[in-house]
Amino acid sequence: MATRIDIIDLTSANADAGKTKFLGYGYRFSGNISTEALASFKDSLTDIKTYSGGYKSNNDWVRPNVDIGHPYIAEVRFRAGVTDNVAKSVAQLLGYADTRKNTQYWSDEIAITSGRIYGVATTADAEALYNPLIEFVEILPSSKWMASGFDTTIPSIELVDQPMSITVDLEVSDEQLIELSKRGIAEDTPNGIRYRGPLGLGLDDLHCLRDKYRALGREISDIELETFAQSWSEHCKHRFFAASIDEVTEGIFRRYIKSATDQILQKKPGFCLSVFHDNAGGIAFGDYVLAFKVETHNSPSALDPYGGAMTGVLGVNRDCLGFGMGAEPLANVFGYCLPSRDDTREFFRQNDGSNPLPTSHDLADGVIKGIEEGGNHSGIPTVQGFLYEDPSFRGKPLVYCGTLGILPREVNGPEGVQQSVDKRARPGDYIYVFGNHVGFDGIHGATFSSVELDHNSPATAVQIGDPITQKNLQDVLFKARDMGLYHAITDNGAGGLSSSIGEMAEGAGGAEVWLEKVALKYPGLAPWEIWISESQERMIASVPPENAEKFEELFAHYNVSAQRLGKFRDDGMLRLCYDGHELGTIEMEFLHEGEPARTYSSKGAMVVTPARSKAAPKMADVLAMDNFRSRAAIFRRYDHEVQGKSALKPLIGDVENMVSALRPVWDMREGVALSQAMMPYLTEADPFMAGYASVDLSIRRLIAGGANPEKIAILDNFCWSKPESKERLLQLKETNRGLYEAAMDHSAPIISGKDSMYNDFRGFDKNGEKVEINALPTLLVSSMGIIDDCASIASFEFKAEGDLIALYMPNANKLTRSQIDQERQDGGAASATPKTDHSASYARMANHIADGNLASVEAFGLGGIGFALMRCAMASELGVDVSIPQELRCDHLGAFAEFDSGFLVSIDPARRDKLDDDFVIIGEVKSDTVKIDEDVMSVQDMRGYYFAGGYGGQK
Amino acid sequence: MSNPRAVVLTGAGINCERESAAALNHVGFDATIIHIVDLLQDSSALDDARFLLFPGGFSYGDHAGAAFVLAEQMRRLEDVLKTFVEKKNLVLGICNGCQLLLRLGMIGESKWGFRENAGGHYECRWVNLKASQDSAFFKKGDIIPVPVAHGEGHLFGGDHAEIGLQYVDENGELAAGAYPINPNGAEADTAGVIAHDGRVLAMMPHPERGFFNWHRADAMKAAELAKRSGVEFDLDGLTPAAQIFANAYKTLK
């Protein structure tokens, strides 16, 4: 029997008939469900008086008691197998969800799906509502809907009968190996050859595997080859950071990142409690550990902006949950590099005008919404972030998601109280997977983010997050932690079980896995698919046998699915079994250390920057530029107060604060500050400085927020493009050298990092011409710093009319290139900026702040002194009257030259004597007019322009 | 005499239970966080409790409607809740907990509804409230700065005599629907509704997040200006929002 219920919001049904309007939800049911249950469900759905419900059983349609004012009505529904959170909750309500069963919200008897119903003016408007990779749409003239309603059928997954395992012949030509890597393992099916999706392995990797299996005297099995493809992927192994590049023979990671941290930790014993090896980096915070991790989710967001961003934030939340023995998420941070919303260029993955990229508009709306739901629904405040616009992100957006977490230094383990950062699976422990069930989601996600996006990019890489399942998982995880039930846990991220179990088995010395035990969303997955599926909201625990029963009881009690799917061993082998058949047998050591080393050269690459030619801008010109507009509307949609720990907000007077602070423990006066910085516009012109100055700015922002400069840790995220090109390699090497030197100068350890190397799009324009778009190579530096006493936070906005305004920028240098040059497509200065170590002057500044002398402190970056003045004025709704010294101005940029250092402060005139020789007084705070030399604008007008942009809207 | 016991509900996507319990404990309650699964199995925890708090969050993801699925589950405890209120105990629903109380019909006779914010999106910001009448939680005329964070806070359709809290500007004047002083377009600027002689309060804003002076959006400015006039500004001092919990404690003690 097929049945459906339609719930329409009466207030929307006749509003804005010319526009697209969300009207309500549709629910479809199949199977043996009682009419009474459905009728009662419909009634309860309309208990709030704004809704009216309709009901259709077979073809009997009783429509909601409302006339639709829109010409058409459309229902957007998920394709079969895509996570449908609404259906899941409804199934739970109706009592048809049993998490112990092998299918989660489609029980044996009942299938339930949900749809979103819209009123639209035209069929084209309806077509714009859905992402064909995961959804489809039914469009009806409203009159027809009123007469007969929407369809009642429920789609089902088309299952291909698959062999349990096949072997793959690697003794073939190089061309065939390249084809194998690009298209995947070929499988004979009744409908012809099916390719399983890209492996992303290099020819060197395949030669290495061929030699290995030749020596073993057998063919490699499909599940073994897929395992190597995951574990040796760029995403998991960071091949470029390990490779020898020019004189950096030990690789960038060892030379510049790890060595900086190793040297700094020698000087600061006890500050860092966990670096590099875990899911996040951790530092000491009283009796606690603070863990911080920032990830990118660029490729999934390019395909489905909403789902990609949402699974990005939920994924990095799990990195935090999986840190040490389990850290509670305290805060999320985000970063978007996108095209301008006004960028109307259309691109396609196919040359026949099909498979279009999302529009700039949909891209922005989608990622913003994804982070909103991922964070808000999980109860994790989103406290810091940025949106940076550049046309180079039209092909592939960058979406950064980060999470700060906290856990006690000591927790219960199976053997008693233990350090929370130490975890190790023991041989004999059972392997448990818990959380969501497994489908085709994200198969080949890890290998796919390591290749360029083109028309072969798999749609299975798209998924929707499920924050509520994850919140339930989190709640029960901390109960298990406090009960001391497990030896180790980790997140299930890229590569699925293959990565998480593979990594955890390293500690134990081996594992055997029983893949038939894994709970599936639907039947029909082959063992290799179960092994590498990236279905979200899952984690792995290593549980000693004596705790197994308690562990299972706890999870069953709170309705969180958990399955025992194997055992850790110490025979050095990873054994992959299905129904008693060992389908894969891999040496752990070869899996984790066997990948061939790579060597690159950047010889011959040059850094060339054309001269600047434009005239100095005024305030009004700057306010017209993409990256000098408000982002307030984004922050207002993100809950930044939940958990009640916010001590310094991301918005002040609706202007973005570049540093946020939290008090993670109410009883402690200490806090933690978070900041971010990046200078993609500088990477090509002065790559060393792009690294060095980004670290400096991120640290400087923390200091402005009251952090102790001795207690700062940083994270790196490299998003590169065309990494094989000599220019990009040189930029990568130089940016890393800058990162290294800045970390060393500021004694700020780099505690975690991630890289995403292929942010390139190769496709077609609407005429079918080939197009290649390469993202600006971008280093994001994210920092956290301890605030010794939150009473010393000054905040950046001016506090009172009549206060003195001063610059603090001893030994500051102008940067080679600025964001204004980037926006105006101008060049830069002739020479690179010399490196200056500003750490001593920052220590002095931190003392001024701790002493409570300053009324406001802003670390200036984008737009230099001029834009800092404008920001502080707009945030306080006060004016300024200042003169900027000639040597700090620039012919081409006026008051908006950017520097490698500098703070803008204001101070009560009564405390004028506190300003020593490091400060230069440039003017004072006025009531309502901003006057920078001869450039004048009222602060109200300025706020008007600033908030008029696409993300400033106060409404 | 021991401190009055409070029960704070959690589970199924509720996510403000910890700070809500911490706020209660800070003013003197002995608060216990109880999972919905456990409460449905055994509601005896409510027997000797004097205060029941339904915290904010996204119970069941707000799927099929805000607080909808949780309300359907809680109906199984309808009798228990009724008894709890009859015993002159206090009930507070915050944000998703407010929506839950409205769905359960625990607020007054007139049945308030709620819908999506007039702006069409989720909204997180600080607002000012004014108490419209006396209750166990506030005195008429109290001005309470507090954060809101919700997507469906547009209350409407109930009896205005039940209004407990209204959105006002910084001078205490009613918002008269003007955004962002009234952040969601609620009818009669309604932010909170009371029932049962002021012992049951459903409010959209989050007093537990605006509890200490250091939570305040204007904390740094207030501290700086206080310094200049020689007044002490205690960052760890309690805000007017915290008094909602403190007043409840005084009512029961």
XYZ file of N, CA, C and O in Angstrom, chain A residues 401-548:
592
model
N 36.727 23.674 7.887
C 35.914 23.450 9.076
C 36.859 23.056 10.201
O 37.670 22.149 10.024
N 36.737 23.731 11.330
C 37.616 23.396 12.448
C 36.823 23.224 13.726
O 35.723 23.755 13.858
N 37.393 22.460 14.653
C 36.735 22.256 15.944
C 37.758 22.290 17.073
O 38.820 21.679 16.990
N 37.391 23.037 18.102
C 38.156 23.066 19.339
C 37.428 22.167 20.333
O 36.200 22.230 20.445
N 38.198 21.344 21.047
C 37.562 20.461 22.016
C 38.303 20.462 23.337
O 39.410 21.007 23.443
N 37.685 19.859 24.327
C 38.300 19.823 25.657
C 38.079 18.453 26.276
O 37.039 17.817 26.056
N 39.071 17.976 27.021
C 38.887 16.766 27.819
C 39.767 16.877 29.049
O 40.760 17.605 29.050
N 39.378 16.199 30.124
C 40.221 16.228 31.320
C 41.561 15.568 31.014
O 41.624 14.667 30.177
N 42.606 16.002 31.682
C 43.911 15.382 31.446
C 43.913 13.917 31.837
O 44.612 13.114 31.256
N 43.141 13.597 32.875
C 43.074 12.215 33.318
C 41.646 11.700 33.173
O 40.697 12.410 33.521
N 41.520 10.511 32.622
C 40.197 9.882 32.498
C 40.309 8.433 32.952
O 41.412 7.917 33.173
N 39.155 7.788 33.064
C 39.153 6.369 33.388
C 39.503 5.560 32.158
O 39.025 5.841 31.069
N 40.330 4.553 32.342
C 40.566 3.566 31.293
C 40.215 2.217 31.879
O 39.891 2.124 33.061
N 40.256 1.165 31.064
C 39.926 -0.171 31.578
C 40.831 -0.587 32.749
O 40.426 -1.360 33.602
N 42.072 -0.022 32.787
C 42.980 -0.418 33.869
C 43.034 0.634 34.968
O 43.940 0.637 35.791
N 42.107 1.587 34.982
C 42.116 2.628 36.020
C 42.406 3.989 35.423
O 42.381 4.168 34.199
N 42.707 4.961 36.296
C 42.917 6.328 35.823
C 44.143 6.394 34.925
O 45.173 5.771 35.207
N 44.014 7.118 33.823
C 45.116 7.208 32.868
C 45.153 8.592 32.234
O 44.202 9.368 32.359
N 46.277 8.911 31.597
C 46.377 10.159 30.832
C 45.416 10.069 29.653
O 45.406 9.078 28.917
N 44.617 11.125 29.459
C 43.581 11.047 28.425
C 44.129 11.100 27.007
O 43.453 10.725 26.071
N 45.366 11.595 26.832
C 45.897 11.675 25.463
C 46.546 10.364 25.024
O 46.909 10.204 23.867
N 46.728 9.432 25.979
C 47.351 8.159 25.627
C 46.274 7.131 25.344
O 45.426 6.874 26.176
N 46.341 6.552 24.167
C 45.384 5.491 23.862
C 46.079 4.499 22.953
O 46.892 4.885 22.119
N 45.771 3.256 23.123
C 46.358 2.245 22.254
C 45.480 1.010 22.276
O 45.118 0.503 23.343
N 45.116 0.560 21.091
C 44.368 -0.687 20.988
C 45.279 -1.821 21.414
O 46.462 -1.841 21.073
N 44.744 -2.781 22.198
C 45.558 -3.919 22.654
C 45.163 -5.171 21.864
O 43.977 -5.369 21.574
N 46.143 -6.034 21.568
C 45.785 -7.308 20.922
C 44.763 -8.031 21.794
O 44.893 -8.041 23.014
N 43.755 -8.587 21.159
C 42.705 -9.269 21.917
C 41.476 -8.403 22.128
O 40.388 -8.921 22.389
N 41.623 -7.083 22.024
C 40.462 -6.185 22.133
C 39.509 -6.427 20.965
O 39.947 -6.694 19.840
N 38.234 -6.265 21.252
C 37.267 -6.298 20.160
C 37.234 -4.938 19.464
O 37.422 -3.891 20.095
N 36.960 -4.984 18.172
C 36.771 -3.753 17.405
C 35.269 -3.498 17.334
O 34.518 -4.378 16.896
N 34.851 -2.318 17.752
C 33.439 -1.934 17.617
C 33.335 -0.740 16.679
O 34.151 0.169 16.725
N 32.305 -0.765 15.852
C 31.948 0.433 15.099
C 30.606 0.879 15.653
O 29.753 0.045 15.962
N 30.445 2.180 15.876
C 29.166 2.642 16.422
C 28.735 3.937 15.759
O 29.554 4.697 15.249
N 27.413 4.177 15.780
C 26.853 5.360 15.142
C 25.979 4.944 13.977
O 25.182 4.015 14.096
N 26.152 5.591 12.857
C 25.285 5.365 11.714
C 25.596 4.062 10.981
O 26.616 3.431 11.239
N 24.732 3.727 10.063
C 24.917 2.519 9.269
C 25.573 2.854 7.933
O 25.751 4.009 7.595
N 25.910 1.804 7.205
C 26.764 1.963 6.028
C 25.973 1.801 4.734
O 25.203 0.849 4.594
N 26.206 2.760 3.823
C 25.626 2.664 2.489
C 26.708 2.932 1.450
O 27.902 2.880 1.763
N 26.263 3.276 0.270
C 27.240 3.551 -0.788
C 27.916 4.915 -0.611
O 28.790 5.275 -1.383
N 27.489 5.640 0.398
C 27.978 7.014 0.569
C 29.492 7.110 0.526
O 30.189 6.398 1.233
N 29.946 8.072 -0.220
C 31.345 8.455 -0.130
C 32.315 7.382 -0.557
O 33.491 7.443 -0.226
N 31.852 6.373 -1.294
C 32.827 5.384 -1.757
C 33.755 6.066 -2.751
O 33.317 6.712 -3.686
N 35.007 5.966 -2.461
C 36.079 6.645 -3.191
C 36.191 8.122 -2.849
O 36.758 8.891 -3.606
N 35.708 8.521 -1.705
C 35.869 9.911 -1.261
C 37.322 10.297 -1.058
O 37.758 11.350 -1.481
N 38.103 9.454 -0.394
C 39.500 9.810 -0.107
C 40.313 9.876 -1.381
O 41.101 10.792 -1.583
N 40.119 8.891 -2.259
C 40.912 8.934 -3.487
C 40.424 10.053 -4.389
O 41.178 10.662 -5.109
N 39.162 10.382 -4.264
C 38.599 11.373 -5.169
C 39.048 12.784 -4.839
O 39.280 13.610 -5.699
N 39.268 13.066 -3.538
C 39.757 14.404 -3.220
C 41.224 14.528 -3.592
O 41.799 15.593 -3.514
N 41.857 13.455 -3.968
C 43.247 13.514 -4.375
C 43.387 13.609 -5.892
O 44.478 13.533 -6.421
N 42.291 13.733 -6.591
C 42.361 13.911 -8.047
C 41.562 15.149 -8.436
O 40.816 15.681 -7.639
N 41.763 15.594 -9.670
C 41.047 16.785 -10.104
C 39.573 16.451 -10.346
O 39.227 15.339 -10.699
N 38.744 17.482 -10.167
C 37.308 17.293 -10.403
C 37.029 17.294 -11.896
O 37.331 18.258 -12.580
N 36.454 16.242 -12.404
C 35.990 16.283 -13.785
C 34.715 15.452 -13.885
O 34.111 15.134 -12.870
N 34.302 15.092 -15.105
C 33.002 14.440 -15.222
C 32.989 13.021 -14.679
O 31.936 12.437 -14.535
N 34.165 12.464 -14.354
C 34.172 11.142 -13.737
C 33.992 11.194 -12.227
O 33.922 10.165 -11.580
N 33.982 12.414 -11.678
C 33.868 12.537 -10.228
C 32.618 11.801 -9.752
O 31.525 12.036 -10.249
N 32.783 10.880 -8.819
C 31.644 10.021 -8.469
C 30.583 10.738 -7.648
O 30.893 11.457 -6.721
N 29.340 10.513 -8.012
C 28.248 11.135 -7.275
C 28.083 10.500 -5.906
O 27.517 11.080 -5.003
N 28.588 9.270 -5.739
C 28.486 8.646 -4.418
C 29.335 9.410 -3.406
O 29.249 9.158 -2.223
N 30.191 10.317 -3.882
C 30.998 11.113 -2.966
C 30.160 12.147 -2.233
O 30.625 12.801 -1.328
N 28.902 12.311 -2.641
C 28.042 13.314 -2.011
C 27.228 12.675 -0.905
O 26.612 11.632 -1.093
N 27.217 13.272 0.239
C 26.315 12.805 1.274
C 25.824 13.955 2.134
O 26.380 15.022 2.155
N 24.730 13.643 2.832
C 24.125 14.599 3.750
C 24.515 14.183 5.162
O 24.531 13.007 5.474
N 24.811 15.149 5.988
C 25.153 14.830 7.373
C 23.920 14.581 8.219
O 22.809 14.930 7.844
N 24.135 13.971 9.358
C 23.040 13.656 10.271
C 23.464 14.060 11.685
O 23.934 13.252 12.471
N 23.316 15.361 12.003
C 23.850 15.853 13.279
C 23.190 15.225 14.501
O 23.828 15.122 15.543
N 21.950 14.793 14.375
C 21.279 14.268 15.567
C 21.811 12.884 15.932
O 22.071 12.586 17.091
N 22.013 12.055 14.908
C 22.641 10.764 15.186
C 24.016 10.966 15.804
O 24.417 10.283 16.743
N 24.722 11.966 15.289
C 26.063 12.212 15.832
C 25.996 12.725 17.274
O 26.819 12.376 18.103
N 24.988 13.554 17.567
C 24.851 14.053 18.936
C 24.533 12.893 19.880
O 25.097 12.800 20.976
N 23.675 11.981 19.445
C 23.370 10.798 20.258
C 24.622 9.955 20.473
O 24.875 9.468 21.569
N 25.385 9.797 19.394
C 26.636 9.043 19.465
C 27.569 9.686 20.491
O 28.155 9.023 21.334
N 27.648 11.015 20.419
C 28.522 11.773 21.316
C 28.080 11.597 22.783
O 28.903 11.359 23.661
N 26.769 11.703 23.025
C 26.268 11.585 24.395
C 26.649 10.231 25.006
O 27.088 10.160 26.150
N 26.495 9.185 24.215
C 26.754 7.849 24.771
C 28.262 7.580 24.826
O 28.758 6.911 25.729
N 29.006 8.179 23.887
C 30.462 8.022 23.901
C 31.056 8.514 25.229
O 31.922 7.868 25.820
N 30.573 9.665 25.712
C 31.161 10.200 26.944
C 30.739 9.393 28.171
O 31.483 9.324 29.140
N 29.566 8.766 28.092
C 29.216 7.843 29.177
C 30.189 6.661 29.180
O 30.674 6.249 30.239
N 30.481 6.130 27.981
C 31.402 4.995 27.880
C 32.808 5.397 28.333
O 33.494 4.637 29.012
N 33.198 6.630 27.985
C 34.524 7.108 28.399
C 34.603 7.177 29.926
O 35.543 6.677 30.532
N 33.591 7.778 30.532
C 33.633 7.951 31.979
C 33.545 6.618 32.713
O 34.014 6.497 33.838
N 32.961 5.618 32.040
C 32.909 4.288 32.646
C 34.200 3.503 32.410
O 34.348 2.389 32.926
N 35.110 4.065 31.616
C 36.386 3.387 31.366
C 36.248 2.109 30.565
O 36.916 1.119 30.835
N 35.391 2.129 29.549
C 35.091 0.877 28.845
C 36.061 0.548 27.710
O 36.112 -0.595 27.281
N 36.787 1.517 27.208
C 37.609 1.220 26.014
C 39.071 1.641 26.199
O 39.398 2.479 27.028
N 39.923 1.030 25.379
C 41.348 1.373 25.359
C 41.643 2.499 24.388
O 42.629 3.218 24.543
N 40.859 2.582 23.338
C 41.144 3.579 22.301
C 39.884 3.817 21.479
O 39.009 2.951 21.403
N 39.805 5.012 20.920
C 38.739 5.303 19.967
C 39.337 6.121 18.834
O 40.394 6.739 18.981
N 38.654 6.117 17.726
C 39.037 7.046 16.664
C 37.843 7.293 15.768
O 36.837 6.593 15.823
N 37.999 8.339 14.984
C 36.958 8.747 14.059
C 36.993 7.871 12.818
O 38.040 7.349 12.446
N 35.852 7.731 12.184
C 35.780 7.089 10.890
C 35.628 8.189 9.846
O 34.545 8.735 9.699
N 36.684 8.543 9.200
C 36.605 9.659 8.258
C 36.868 9.192 6.851
O 36.299 8.195 6.392
N 37.735 9.908 6.152
C 38.082 9.541 4.787
C 38.645 8.128 4.785
O 39.443 7.757 5.633
N 38.174 7.317 3.810
C 38.659 5.950 3.730
C 37.844 4.986 4.585
O 38.054 3.778 4.529
N 36.922 5.500 5.385
C 36.030 4.647 6.168
C 36.785 3.717 7.101
O 37.807 4.079 7.687
N 36.261 2.496 7.227
C 36.874 1.522 8.129
C 38.310 1.238 7.735
O 39.150 0.975 8.587
N 38.606 1.273 6.432
C 39.958 0.918 5.991
C 40.981 1.836 6.636
O 42.056 1.401 7.030
N 40.663 3.119 6.782
C 41.609 4.040 7.403
C 41.586 3.923 8.917
O 42.621 3.838 9.564
N 40.386 3.912 9.503
C 40.315 3.963 10.963
C 40.829 2.681 11.587
O 41.627 2.712 12.525
N 40.398 1.537 11.061
C 40.879 0.272 11.631
C 42.347 0.072 11.261
O 43.143 -0.368 12.084
N 42.673 0.458 10.024
C 44.066 0.334 9.587
C 45.001 1.087 10.517
O 46.049 0.580 10.920
N 44.623 2.321 10.894
C 45.484 3.118 11.768
C 45.511 2.555 13.181
O 46.559 2.485 13.821
N 44.338 2.176 13.685
C 44.296 1.706 15.067
C 45.023 0.367 15.203
O 45.616 0.086 16.243
N 44.988 -0.428 14.142
C 45.656 -1.723 14.179
C 47.172 -1.550 14.264
O 47.882 -2.453 14.702
N 47.675 -0.394 13.865
C 49.114 -0.135 13.966
C 49.559 -0.233 15.423
O 50.614 -0.758 15.723
N 48.736 0.345 16.332
C 49.085 0.334 17.751
C 49.080 -1.078 18.314
O 49.930 -1.434 19.124
N 48.111 -1.883 17.872
C 47.980 -3.230 18.417
C 48.953 -4.192 17.741
O 49.448 -5.112 18.370
N 49.198 -3.947 16.441
C 50.068 -4.858 15.705
C 49.303 -5.797 14.793
O 49.828 -6.826 14.371
N 48.075 -5.441 14.451
C 47.326 -6.258 13.509
C 45.863 -6.319 13.884
O 45.462 -5.871 14.954
N 45.068 -6.862 12.948
C 43.632 -6.951 13.219
C 42.995 -7.935 12.261
O 43.497 -8.149 11.150
N 41.909 -8.547 12.695
C 41.059 -9.247 11.742
C 39.666 -8.629 11.824
O 39.193 -8.254 12.900
N 39.058 -8.489 10.645
C 37.801 -7.747 10.542
C 36.755 -8.655 9.918
O 37.043 -9.356 8.940
N 35.570 -8.645 10.509
C 34.455 -9.469 10.013
C 33.435 -8.545 9.373
O 32.527 -8.026 10.028
N 33.598 -8.329 8.077
C 32.825 -7.280 7.408
C 31.327 -7.581 7.335
O 30.510 -6.670 7.209
N 30.961 -8.874 7.425
C 29.523 -9.194 7.374
C 28.783 -8.676 8.605
O 27.564 -8.606 8.620
N 29.530 -8.293 9.658
C 28.885 -7.819 10.893
C 28.471 -6.349 10.815
O 27.757 -5.856 11.689
N 28.974 -5.636 9.820
C 28.702 -4.202 9.742
C 27.230 -3.972 9.381
O 26.731 -4.560 8.423
N 26.561 -3.122 10.145
C 25.149 -2.833 9.858
C 25.046 -1.942 8.627
O 25.747 -0.940 8.509
N 24.151 -2.330 7.722
C 24.028 -1.625 6.448
C 22.728 -0.832 6.390
O 21.744 -1.195 7.024
N 22.753 0.235 5.611
C 21.515 0.999 5.388
C 20.546 0.220 4.500
O 19.341 0.414 4.567
N 21.113 -0.601 3.622
C 20.315 -1.408 2.716
C 21.206 -2.533 2.249
O 22.427 -2.414 2.274
N 20.626 -3.641 1.837
C 21.475 -4.757 1.424
C 22.146 -4.477 0.086
O 21.793 -3.518 -0.598
N 23.127 -5.301 -0.244
C 23.682 -5.222 -1.591
C 25.076 -4.647 -1.680
O 25.599 -4.474 -2.778
N 25.710 -4.325 -0.547
C 27.071 -3.811 -0.633
C 28.064 -4.974 -0.660
O 27.926 -5.931 0.114
N 29.044 -4.866 -1.554
C 30.108 -5.870 -1.602
C 31.067 -5.607 -0.444
O 31.137 -4.481 0.063
N 31.804 -6.638 -0.033
C 32.733 -6.444 1.092
C 33.671 -5.261 0.904
O 33.908 -4.496 1.840
N 34.220 -5.070 -0.298
C 35.150 -3.947 -0.487
C 34.450 -2.608 -0.295
O 35.046 -1.641 0.176
N 33.162 -2.563 -0.620
C 32.416 -1.315 -0.445
C 32.167 -1.027 1.035
O 32.278 0.118 1.481
N 31.841 -2.066 1.776
C 31.642 -1.902 3.217
C 32.929 -1.382 3.850
O 32.923 -0.508 4.712
N 34.038 -1.891 3.366
C 35.355 -1.591 3.942
C 35.778 -0.142 3.692
O 36.403 0.492 4.535
N 35.435 0.411 2.545
C 35.913 1.778 2.257
C 34.795 2.819 2.258
O 35.061 4.002 2.074
N 33.539 2.410 2.469
C 32.450 3.393 2.472
C 32.715 4.454 3.520
O 33.203 4.166 4.615
N 32.388 5.690 3.174
C 32.612 6.796 4.108
C 31.317 7.267 4.740
O 31.212 8.423 5.126
N 30.344 6.403 4.836
C 29.112 6.786 5.515
C 29.479 7.454 6.830
O 30.320 6.963 7.577
N 28.816 8.577 7.096
C 29.254 9.470 8.175
C 28.752 9.022 9.539
O 28.033 8.041 9.661
N 29.099 9.806 10.535
C 28.620 9.622 11.909
C 28.940 8.236 12.451
O 28.094 7.569 13.027
N 30.149 7.795 12.223
C 30.579 6.515 12.762
C 31.935 6.666 13.424
O 32.764 7.460 12.978
N 32.161 5.903 14.480
C 33.463 5.867 15.128
C 33.832 4.427 15.458
O 32.998 3.523 15.368
N 35.098 4.240 15.838
C 35.632 2.914 16.140
C 36.140 2.915 17.581
O 36.753 3.897 18.011
N 35.883 1.838 18.301
C 36.435 1.704 19.646
C 37.126 0.355 19.784
O 36.747 -0.621 19.146
N 38.147 0.356 20.635
C 38.866 -0.867 20.953
C 38.509 -1.236 22.387
O 38.893 -0.547 23.327
N 37.756 -2.325 22.532
C 37.145 -2.649 23.826
C 37.683 -3.991 24.320
O 37.580 -4.993 23.607
N 38.248 -4.023 25.519
C 38.726 -5.308 26.043
C 37.540 -6.253 26.259
O 36.442 -5.809 26.603
N 37.735 -7.559 26.038
C 36.611 -8.504 26.063
C 35.805 -8.443 27.355
O 34.580 -8.589 27.318
N 36.474 -8.152 28.468
C 35.721 -8.148 29.736
C 34.727 -6.996 29.806
O 33.798 -7.018 30.611
N 34.897 -5.974 28.952
C 33.958 -4.842 28.958
C 32.930 -4.913 27.831
O 32.079 -4.028 27.699
N 33.054 -5.936 26.992
C 32.249 -5.976 25.773
C 30.752 -5.952 26.081
O 29.978 -5.222 25.461
